[in-house]
XYZ file of C-alpha atoms in Angstrom:
668
model
C -8.152 175.640 86.799
C -5.560 172.883 86.622
C -6.554 171.429 89.998
C -10.166 171.455 88.795
C -9.136 169.338 85.801
C -7.763 166.733 88.198
C -10.340 166.647 90.972
C -13.711 167.458 89.348
C -14.243 163.845 88.143
C -13.378 162.612 91.654
C -16.060 164.920 93.043
C -18.615 163.554 90.565
C -17.663 159.977 91.449
C -18.043 160.685 95.174
C -21.472 162.271 94.775
C -22.789 159.506 92.481
C -21.306 156.710 94.562
C -21.907 157.760 98.163
C -24.922 160.006 97.710
C -26.620 158.235 94.810
C -29.759 157.549 96.828
C -30.102 161.257 97.577
C -29.324 162.504 94.070
C -31.344 159.859 92.235
C -30.725 158.547 88.741
C -31.309 161.880 86.980
C -29.202 163.779 89.496
C -26.395 161.260 89.112
C -26.554 161.655 85.319
C -26.404 165.452 85.566
C -23.651 165.658 88.195
C -21.318 163.031 86.749
C -21.739 164.112 83.114
C -21.454 167.828 83.817
C -18.306 167.349 85.921
C -16.573 165.555 83.040
C -17.839 168.006 80.411
C -16.561 170.978 82.456
C -13.239 169.178 82.899
C -13.069 168.680 79.115
C -13.612 172.387 78.461
C -10.889 173.277 80.968
C -8.548 170.727 79.343
C -9.091 172.310 75.915
C -8.191 175.696 77.402
C -5.100 174.120 78.975
C -4.202 172.615 75.571
C -4.018 176.072 74.010
C -2.309 177.675 76.988
C 0.312 174.994 77.619
C 0.779 173.488 74.162
C 0.826 176.507 71.890
C 2.641 178.775 74.339
C 5.067 176.114 75.606
C 4.124 177.243 79.083
C 4.617 174.186 81.287
C 2.553 174.271 84.494
C 3.618 172.405 87.629
C 1.458 172.100 90.756
C 2.940 170.794 94.010
C 0.420 169.762 96.658
C 2.307 168.099 99.523
C 5.209 165.789 100.322
C 4.527 162.079 100.184
C 7.853 160.348 100.924
C 10.840 162.227 102.371
C 13.944 160.122 103.005
C 17.298 161.879 102.658
C 17.813 162.450 98.922
C 14.735 160.394 97.949
C 11.734 162.722 97.882
C 8.351 161.976 96.350
C 5.924 164.888 96.091
C 2.316 164.936 94.940
C 3.302 167.045 91.979
C 1.211 167.415 88.820
C 2.810 168.553 85.583
C 1.023 169.888 82.512
C 3.276 169.869 79.461
C 2.637 169.294 75.766
C 2.426 165.514 76.149
C 0.062 165.746 79.117
C -2.409 168.179 77.531
C -2.311 166.151 74.302
C -3.287 163.005 76.214
C -6.013 164.838 78.119
C -7.827 165.766 74.895
C -8.783 162.207 73.789
C -9.197 160.983 77.372
C -11.652 163.680 78.379
C -13.455 164.114 75.047
C -14.151 160.380 74.823
C -15.043 160.230 78.532
C -17.554 163.079 78.298
C -19.176 161.625 75.174
C -19.324 158.151 76.743
C -21.031 159.649 79.801
C -23.663 161.265 77.589
C -24.027 158.080 75.505
C -24.451 155.973 78.661
C -27.475 158.034 79.745
C -29.371 156.533 76.812
C -27.657 153.137 76.634
C -28.003 152.311 80.361
C -31.432 153.893 80.833
C -33.088 150.584 81.746
C -30.349 149.443 84.136
C -31.255 149.634 87.858
C -27.724 150.572 88.967
C -27.069 153.821 87.093
C -25.553 155.609 90.087
C -22.944 152.905 90.592
C -22.122 152.830 86.879
C -21.614 156.574 86.587
C -19.594 156.629 89.791
C -17.231 154.036 88.279
C -16.974 156.040 85.044
C -16.078 159.217 86.929
C -13.566 157.374 89.091
C -11.922 155.887 86.008
C -11.635 159.331 84.418
C -10.008 160.691 87.596
C -7.493 157.834 87.704
C -6.616 158.307 84.035
C -6.030 162.026 84.599
C -3.848 161.153 87.588
C -1.846 158.775 85.390
C -1.059 161.318 82.679
C -0.492 164.342 84.926
C 1.766 162.769 87.563
C 5.270 164.230 87.708
C 7.010 161.021 88.800
C 6.773 157.313 88.196
C 5.253 156.544 91.597
C 2.384 159.011 91.178
C 1.881 157.700 87.651
C 1.756 154.184 89.126
C -1.072 155.230 91.474
C -3.176 156.190 88.459
C -1.933 153.080 86.618
C -3.269 150.798 89.367
C -6.397 152.914 89.718
C -7.446 152.430 86.097
C -6.808 148.693 86.523
C -9.173 148.561 89.486
C -11.784 150.639 87.641
C -11.463 148.332 84.641
C -12.179 145.369 86.923
C -15.227 147.115 88.391
C -16.619 148.192 85.018
C -16.045 144.930 83.125
C -17.775 143.008 85.943
C -20.496 145.656 86.300
C -23.124 143.021 85.531
C -21.684 140.849 88.269
C -24.440 138.221 88.095
C -23.019 137.046 84.763
C -20.321 134.397 85.160
C -18.620 135.436 81.897
C -18.314 139.035 83.120
C -16.676 137.907 86.363
C -14.283 135.639 84.499
C -13.349 138.404 82.089
C -12.724 140.963 84.822
C -10.531 138.544 86.796
C -8.616 137.671 83.614
C -8.000 141.370 82.881
C -6.974 142.052 86.467
C -4.535 139.140 86.760
C -2.987 139.623 83.324
C -2.310 143.251 84.139
C -0.759 142.181 87.450
C 1.981 140.457 85.454
C 2.817 143.699 83.687
C 2.496 145.690 86.910
C 5.009 143.383 88.611
C 7.634 144.098 85.945
C 6.781 147.803 86.003
C 7.489 147.852 89.745
C 10.792 146.044 89.101
C 11.687 148.701 86.520
C 10.829 151.470 88.989
C 12.962 149.783 91.656
C 15.776 149.583 89.096
C 15.484 153.326 88.502
C 15.461 153.931 92.237
C 18.527 151.731 92.759
C 20.408 153.304 89.832
C 19.542 156.970 90.274
C 18.045 157.183 93.749
C 14.887 158.933 92.544
C 11.695 158.425 90.557
C 11.146 162.019 89.449
C 10.877 162.426 85.670
C 13.203 165.431 85.434
C 15.920 163.785 87.548
C 15.841 160.484 85.667
C 15.717 161.991 82.185
C 18.531 164.460 82.867
C 20.807 161.626 84.053
C 19.748 159.085 81.400
C 22.678 159.783 78.991
C 25.171 158.888 81.732
C 23.669 155.513 82.710
C 25.206 152.273 81.485
C 23.453 151.088 78.314
C 22.843 147.589 79.684
C 21.153 149.029 82.773
C 18.952 151.225 80.556
C 18.038 148.152 78.491
C 17.067 146.077 81.534
C 14.993 148.883 83.064
C 13.427 149.655 79.666
C 12.444 146.000 79.124
C 10.692 145.975 82.513
C 8.804 149.142 81.563
C 7.982 147.625 78.173
C 6.495 144.472 79.744
C 4.324 146.695 81.923
C 3.202 148.547 78.806
C 2.612 145.220 76.995
C 0.025 144.141 79.544
C -1.796 147.474 79.670
C -1.669 148.053 75.889
C -2.439 144.421 74.976
C 0.651 143.497 72.996
C 1.082 139.922 71.820
C 1.654 137.534 74.720
C -0.171 139.616 77.329
C -3.145 140.482 75.125
C -5.573 137.741 76.101
C -7.547 139.957 78.491
C -8.600 142.531 75.888
C -11.086 140.450 73.801
C -12.504 138.882 76.984
C -13.128 142.341 78.449
C -15.842 142.872 75.835
C -18.249 141.268 78.321
C -18.718 144.660 79.971
C -21.276 147.226 78.784
C -20.453 148.718 75.383
C -19.798 152.257 76.746
C -17.136 150.650 78.945
C -15.551 149.077 75.882
C -15.502 152.429 74.137
C -14.054 154.264 77.124
C -11.517 151.809 78.484
C -10.594 149.416 75.740
C -10.497 151.765 72.780
C -9.487 155.263 73.754
C -7.998 155.569 77.204
C -6.819 152.698 79.389
C -5.213 150.613 76.650
C -3.238 153.643 75.530
C -1.679 154.018 78.996
C 1.129 151.621 78.076
C 1.926 153.570 74.918
C 1.853 156.779 76.963
C 4.341 155.265 79.423
C 6.762 154.486 76.579
C 6.350 157.949 75.043
C 6.870 159.594 78.423
C 10.015 157.493 78.938
C 11.448 158.508 75.560
C 14.472 160.326 77.109
C 15.379 157.024 78.752
C 14.699 154.396 76.090
C 16.306 156.476 73.323
C 19.674 155.347 74.707
C 18.989 151.624 74.198
C 19.010 150.481 70.575
C 18.171 146.952 71.750
C 14.960 148.140 73.378
C 13.968 150.120 70.292
C 14.482 147.035 68.130
C 12.350 144.943 70.515
C 9.570 147.544 70.313
C 9.784 147.530 66.528
C 9.348 143.775 66.152
C 6.856 143.445 68.996
C 4.568 146.029 67.413
C 4.869 144.432 63.963
C 4.022 140.932 65.215
C 1.117 142.304 67.269
C -0.268 144.225 64.283
C -0.152 141.260 61.921
C -1.397 138.562 64.304
C -4.281 140.585 65.755
C -5.552 141.724 62.363
C -5.508 138.129 61.082
C -7.344 136.890 64.187
C -9.914 139.678 63.912
C -10.862 138.605 60.388
C -12.072 135.208 61.653
C -14.126 136.394 64.644
C -17.921 136.475 64.680
C -18.553 138.797 67.637
C -18.733 142.414 66.462
C -17.151 143.785 69.645
C -14.322 141.251 69.586
C -13.499 142.188 65.986
C -13.200 145.831 67.042
C -11.162 144.762 70.094
C -8.616 142.975 67.878
C -8.642 146.057 65.678
C -7.663 148.087 68.742
C -4.860 145.649 69.460
C -3.638 145.981 65.868
C -3.545 149.785 66.052
C -1.729 149.671 69.377
C 0.867 147.527 67.627
C 1.269 150.286 65.047
C 1.918 152.786 67.851
C 4.598 150.517 69.337
C 6.173 150.253 65.867
C 6.358 154.055 65.783
C 8.028 154.017 69.214
C 10.548 151.466 67.935
C 11.334 153.900 65.112
C 11.873 156.729 67.666
C 8.930 158.559 66.089
C 7.264 159.367 69.391
C 5.357 162.347 68.034
C 3.898 160.149 65.275
C 2.934 157.508 67.870
C 1.188 160.173 69.960
C -0.565 161.568 66.880
C -1.837 158.103 65.956
C -2.894 157.491 69.568
C -5.087 160.598 69.567
C -6.539 159.957 66.108
C -7.197 156.314 66.942
C -9.082 157.276 70.104
C -11.723 159.172 68.145
C -12.487 156.733 65.358
C -12.183 153.643 67.558
C -14.469 155.185 70.159
C -16.892 155.882 67.311
C -16.661 152.254 66.162
C -17.476 150.936 69.621
C -20.326 153.356 70.221
C -21.695 152.576 66.751
C -21.475 148.858 67.509
C -23.279 149.583 70.765
C -26.071 151.288 68.850
C -26.404 148.172 66.651
C -26.402 145.836 69.661
C -28.942 148.031 71.437
C -31.197 147.995 68.373
C -31.235 144.200 67.897
C -31.865 143.065 71.453
C -28.290 142.833 72.765
C -27.117 140.297 70.199
C -23.413 140.640 69.324
C -23.088 137.923 66.654
C -22.857 139.805 63.357
C -23.671 136.625 61.433
C -27.241 137.132 62.682
C -27.408 140.691 61.385
C -27.897 141.849 57.817
C -29.886 144.524 56.013
C -29.843 146.929 58.970
C -28.977 149.898 56.747
C -32.711 150.549 56.262
C -33.399 150.664 60.013
C -30.150 152.258 61.226
C -29.011 154.767 58.560
C -27.233 157.078 61.030
C -25.387 154.186 62.666
C -24.360 152.873 59.245
C -23.031 156.305 58.281
C -20.910 156.741 61.398
C -19.524 153.187 61.290
C -18.650 153.736 57.618
C -16.798 156.956 58.533
C -14.972 155.225 61.399
C -14.039 152.257 59.196
C -12.690 154.516 56.441
C -10.586 156.327 59.027
C -9.418 152.991 60.451
C -8.216 151.693 57.087
C -6.451 155.027 56.424
C -8.605 156.130 53.525
C -7.079 159.320 52.075
C -7.943 162.540 53.878
C -9.645 160.828 56.813
C -8.220 161.249 60.315
C -6.455 157.884 60.436
C -4.760 158.469 57.094
C -2.474 161.214 58.401
C -0.948 159.105 61.169
C -1.199 155.463 60.078
C 0.378 155.976 56.676
C 3.081 158.115 58.235
C 4.063 155.223 60.508
C 4.358 152.927 57.487
C 6.411 155.521 55.614
C 8.669 156.071 58.625
C 9.388 152.359 58.918
C 10.566 152.232 55.301
C 12.285 155.612 55.565
C 14.695 154.383 58.247
C 16.431 152.332 55.495
C 17.469 149.482 57.784
C 16.625 145.862 57.120
C 14.455 145.369 60.271
C 12.405 148.493 59.596
C 11.916 147.639 55.896
C 10.787 144.117 56.879
C 8.417 145.634 59.429
C 7.050 147.911 56.692
C 5.898 144.927 54.611
C 4.567 143.107 57.697
C 2.559 146.182 58.693
C 1.240 146.566 55.135
C -0.061 142.974 55.276
C -1.660 143.816 58.618
C -3.263 146.882 57.038
C -4.744 144.663 54.302
C -6.373 142.388 56.887
C -7.598 145.482 58.744
C -9.439 146.542 55.607
C -10.895 143.062 55.154
C -12.452 142.795 58.611
C -13.714 146.377 58.378
C -15.496 145.471 55.145
C -16.748 142.294 56.819
C -18.360 144.243 59.656
C -20.014 146.739 57.300
C -21.167 144.103 54.816
C -22.565 141.492 57.219
C -24.216 144.065 59.474
C -25.810 146.489 57.035
C -25.685 145.278 53.427
C -26.028 141.457 53.361
C -29.393 139.741 53.311
C -31.149 139.719 56.703
C -30.104 136.697 58.761
C -31.600 137.545 62.146
C -34.945 136.777 63.697
C -38.025 138.787 62.819
C -38.032 140.437 66.244
C -34.712 142.113 65.446
C -36.207 144.020 62.560
C -39.521 144.737 64.270
C -37.781 146.466 67.177
C -34.688 147.868 65.423
C -34.467 151.636 65.790
C -31.981 154.433 66.188
C -31.087 155.517 69.707
C -32.331 158.667 71.378
C -30.533 162.003 71.355
C -28.145 160.910 74.119
C -26.898 158.038 71.941
C -26.975 159.836 68.596
C -25.249 163.106 69.551
C -21.925 161.494 70.631
C -21.889 159.504 67.371
C -22.219 162.665 65.275
C -19.532 164.523 67.266
C -17.071 161.613 67.017
C -17.811 161.290 63.299
C -16.766 164.928 62.831
C -13.560 164.262 64.778
C -12.914 161.135 62.669
C -13.079 163.188 59.473
C -11.363 166.470 60.336
C -9.174 166.095 63.419
C -6.188 164.524 61.638
C -6.113 167.187 58.943
C -6.430 170.061 61.422
C -3.725 168.886 63.828
C -1.160 167.152 61.603
C 1.090 170.217 61.434
C 0.969 170.557 65.229
C 2.203 167.042 65.983
C 4.174 165.896 62.932
C 4.713 169.063 60.922
C 8.301 169.944 60.044
C 9.529 172.718 62.290
C 6.628 172.417 64.706
C 7.528 173.824 68.107
C 4.764 172.039 69.976
C 7.203 169.782 71.870
C 9.861 172.398 72.556
C 9.342 171.923 76.302
C 11.153 168.548 76.038
C 8.125 166.436 76.928
C 9.260 164.180 74.045
C 12.895 163.519 73.251
C 14.130 162.160 69.914
C 17.855 161.628 69.603
C 19.265 163.561 66.619
C 20.727 160.333 65.202
C 17.258 158.728 65.227
C 15.409 161.508 63.417
C 13.829 160.000 60.258
C 10.822 162.237 59.578
C 12.497 164.209 56.793
C 13.682 161.113 54.933
C 10.263 159.514 55.353
C 8.507 162.628 54.089
C 10.757 163.543 51.159
C 12.999 160.547 50.509
C 10.445 157.893 49.549
C 9.126 157.182 46.095
C 5.429 157.584 45.364
C 4.896 153.827 44.936
C 6.089 153.112 48.491
C 3.703 155.725 49.868
C 0.762 154.500 47.779
C 1.421 150.765 48.143
C -0.715 150.291 51.325
C -3.679 152.112 49.769
C -3.390 150.240 46.465
C -3.173 146.830 48.161
C -6.084 147.548 50.480
C -8.299 148.619 47.564
C -7.359 145.477 45.606
C -7.983 143.247 48.632
C -11.335 144.908 49.315
C -12.488 144.507 45.732
C -11.347 140.880 45.643
C -13.171 140.091 48.900
C -16.418 141.725 47.783
C -16.395 139.968 44.408
C -15.502 136.613 45.976
C -18.181 136.653 48.674
C -20.890 138.319 46.616
C -20.579 136.552 43.282
C -18.709 133.312 44.083
C -19.812 132.275 47.592
C -19.727 128.583 46.668
C -15.926 128.715 46.257
C -15.504 130.031 49.776
C -17.911 127.511 51.274
C -16.354 124.555 49.474
C -12.849 125.610 50.560
C -14.005 126.032 54.137
C -15.314 122.457 54.187
C -11.986 120.970 53.062
C -9.458 119.767 55.628
C -7.084 122.624 54.813
C -9.804 125.268 55.062
C -11.142 123.749 58.270
C -7.704 123.769 59.888
C -6.937 127.329 58.752
C -10.268 128.609 60.016
C -9.926 126.723 63.305
C -6.378 127.969 63.840
C -7.290 131.627 63.410
C -10.718 131.341 65.033
C -8.999 129.899 68.122
C -6.732 132.943 68.179
C -3.522 131.272 66.938
C -3.848 128.803 69.864
C -2.020 131.338 72.039
C -4.645 131.176 74.775
C -4.562 127.365 74.690
C -0.791 127.438 75.183
C -1.022 130.015 77.980
C -3.765 128.115 79.817
C -2.136 124.710 79.467
C 1.509 125.459 80.137
C 1.509 128.674 82.176
C -1.799 129.124 83.987
C -2.176 125.457 84.997
C 1.424 125.261 86.185
C 1.036 128.482 88.156
C -2.208 127.288 89.755
C -0.674 123.960 90.787
C 2.421 125.649 92.161
C 0.272 128.209 93.975
C -1.907 125.454 95.430
C 1.082 123.571 96.793
C 2.635 126.781 98.085
C -0.600 127.715 99.858
C -1.027 124.267 101.347
C 2.558 123.685 102.476
C 4.141 127.089 103.061
C 1.426 129.689 103.610
C -1.240 127.658 105.353
C 1.203 125.250 107.014
C 3.506 127.924 108.400
C 0.602 130.050 109.641
C -0.969 127.064 111.379
C 2.262 125.897 112.984
C 3.444 129.325 114.139
C 0.021 130.660 115.044
C -2.429 129.723 117.830
C -3.220 126.332 116.309
C 0.429 125.263 116.434
C 0.901 126.645 119.944
C -2.154 124.720 121.141
C -0.861 121.462 119.655
C 2.590 122.037 121.175
C 1.209 122.701 124.674
C -1.120 119.693 124.515
C 1.701 117.390 123.423
C 4.008 118.756 126.134
C 1.306 118.267 128.791
C 0.673 114.675 127.748
C 4.405 113.954 127.801
C 4.851 115.423 131.288
C 1.780 113.542 132.512
C 3.178 110.242 131.219
C 6.312 110.739 133.350
C 4.266 110.416 136.562
C 4.228 106.571 136.936
C 4.413 106.223 140.774
C 7.667 104.195 140.608
C 10.608 105.327 142.804
C 13.211 104.118 140.289
C 11.724 106.365 137.595
C 11.945 109.375 139.892
C 15.541 108.486 140.729
C 16.267 108.314 136.997
C 14.785 111.785 136.441
C 16.853 113.220 139.323
C 20.070 111.756 137.915
C 19.307 113.083 134.417
C 18.637 116.521 135.908
C 21.973 116.495 137.742
C 23.794 115.548 134.519
C 22.084 118.337 132.571
C 22.908 120.818 135.313
C 26.571 119.823 135.344
C 26.853 119.970 131.553
C 25.099 123.325 131.374
C 26.859 125.209 134.143
C 30.219 123.518 134.778
C 31.133 122.211 131.337
C 34.269 124.343 131.218
C 35.349 123.041 134.670
C 35.328 119.349 133.717
C 38.393 117.631 135.051
C 39.168 114.009 135.847
C 36.982 114.044 138.988
C 33.922 115.388 137.211
C 34.453 112.943 134.370
C 34.601 110.080 136.876
C 31.436 111.320 138.575
C 29.658 111.578 135.202
C 30.716 108.029 134.332
C 29.345 106.709 137.641
C 26.027 108.506 137.053
C 25.768 107.044 133.550
C 26.439 103.548 134.901
C 23.731 104.052 137.509
C 21.288 105.194 134.807
C 22.143 102.094 132.771
C 21.550 99.856 135.833
C 18.199 101.516 136.596
C 17.021 101.140 132.995
C 18.195 97.486 132.916
C 16.383 96.682 136.152
C 13.212 98.271 134.807
C 13.403 96.215 131.629
C 13.970 92.973 133.600
C 10.988 93.793 135.841
C 8.791 94.435 132.807
C 9.883 91.176 131.194
C 9.213 89.139 134.324
C 5.787 90.700 134.852
C 4.817 90.006 131.238
C 5.914 86.348 131.553
C 3.763 85.929 134.685
C 0.785 87.236 132.765
């Protein structure tokens, strides 16, 4: 069963990709979707068997690298963390496959698309089930390649190609540091196996743990779109909307957070690294939520929302609340996948337009889509008793419950980020469904709900977005829960803050995020509905123009990166290619050998002048070279005298040649 979980999506990808002409579009839909759905059912069974029974399953296939004490085996491990990650990965993947049958029905390349989706699912399973860092890295690189293929699926569009290259190269930066961190582990401990590394982690020097942990964190920053290496995530919205839902909401972007959670037995011994995670997540949450408020593309707003929630997960990791981070990761996957698929239904209904300023009044044409986006938005803003409420508010409470200055400061920063999250969620709902119609007449003539393949995944994800958090909160974050007794997550006893966060906080601290978000929502609705002239007049002032431009241009981070990092790297790479790479290859390779032989031939040919004195000169030089090469150690007074006589003769020959040349030129 466990091998079927791993390799069934690979089988579906192979059939759709290599035998797509034989299977046809319908056959590709059936094979690829059924393989992922069966895998999902098996993963749910594994969740009950492994998670509730604490029955860790390990499958060893074959040796990969065997070198003295360094052994890498294709070993797959199913523990509580693995089966927990498989639930959102496979549920979202199966629903996206079903959704794509309706969304991509008019595309001529369905077989290729479904093959990529299956391959991505396989690589993500490989990432979370690998029993060592190297096997995890295979899946890590695999999802990066699949992301490139899926974002540039419509490869005739220049923007799609640019976005896929941007995502690929930005992730290469993180991958480079991840490899350095793995090499540091290999140099320090001589192995990359999880069990070996985590058992020896308490005995490693703290500075070494910090350096290795920072390298792992930079790798996670690129994959999980933390501030600084986040620029690829909004650009990746150029791909089809099911791709956005699958990769950039629920699965691939959570790989970095998974890496940090999996490495909890290592990074728990570096307080510096935990503090970096805390502040990095807080800055990411605040900045991305503020940027998202000023965007006009519906998918980019949701993308910045994803980035903001990933920042919340990193905050939880910085607080050593790994179980809370995992709980929020799973909850976030369901309601963010629902947001993206709902946005896809809107885009599909209005002729592939993504500018929400040209929407309005769609509630009458798309009532189901409005309902599911409303449910997803309420869960996103942590409305009480929705799925997101049970994890997001717990992260905020944990940050205050640590009772240290950095964590209390991060609490207020994250609360401000939560306020902006509510504002852009209201903006999406209001401008898309409630405001006066602003689009062309064709939008409303052709607007309609999707077919059963598009509607069914929305309903299922809406149910998850309402009930999943309530049903599973005691499993992941309940006091005394034994779900992680198999040591898949390690929290140092000195870093345990769940009890103080749950019972030590006053009611006002727990209710403050909800109160502020309600006030901000009411203020925004009143301001834009009843006093729009105030907003417009402020926007036209110099201050309003500069504020809007600053946030609409994404805090000028991309401008700084392009001007001072990308340009410098391109110029340096161009010079390196021209001087070192290309020059060295040309000089050492056949081209250089040809030039050398031609030059040597011309030089030897020029020595043949037909003059006896020249030949005598060459003979004397040869004798001198022979004597110096073979009898240098035998030089005595006689040999020195002979060498002096030969040098004098050479000087006389050269002088006579010069006099002859001068006399001949004067006669001319």
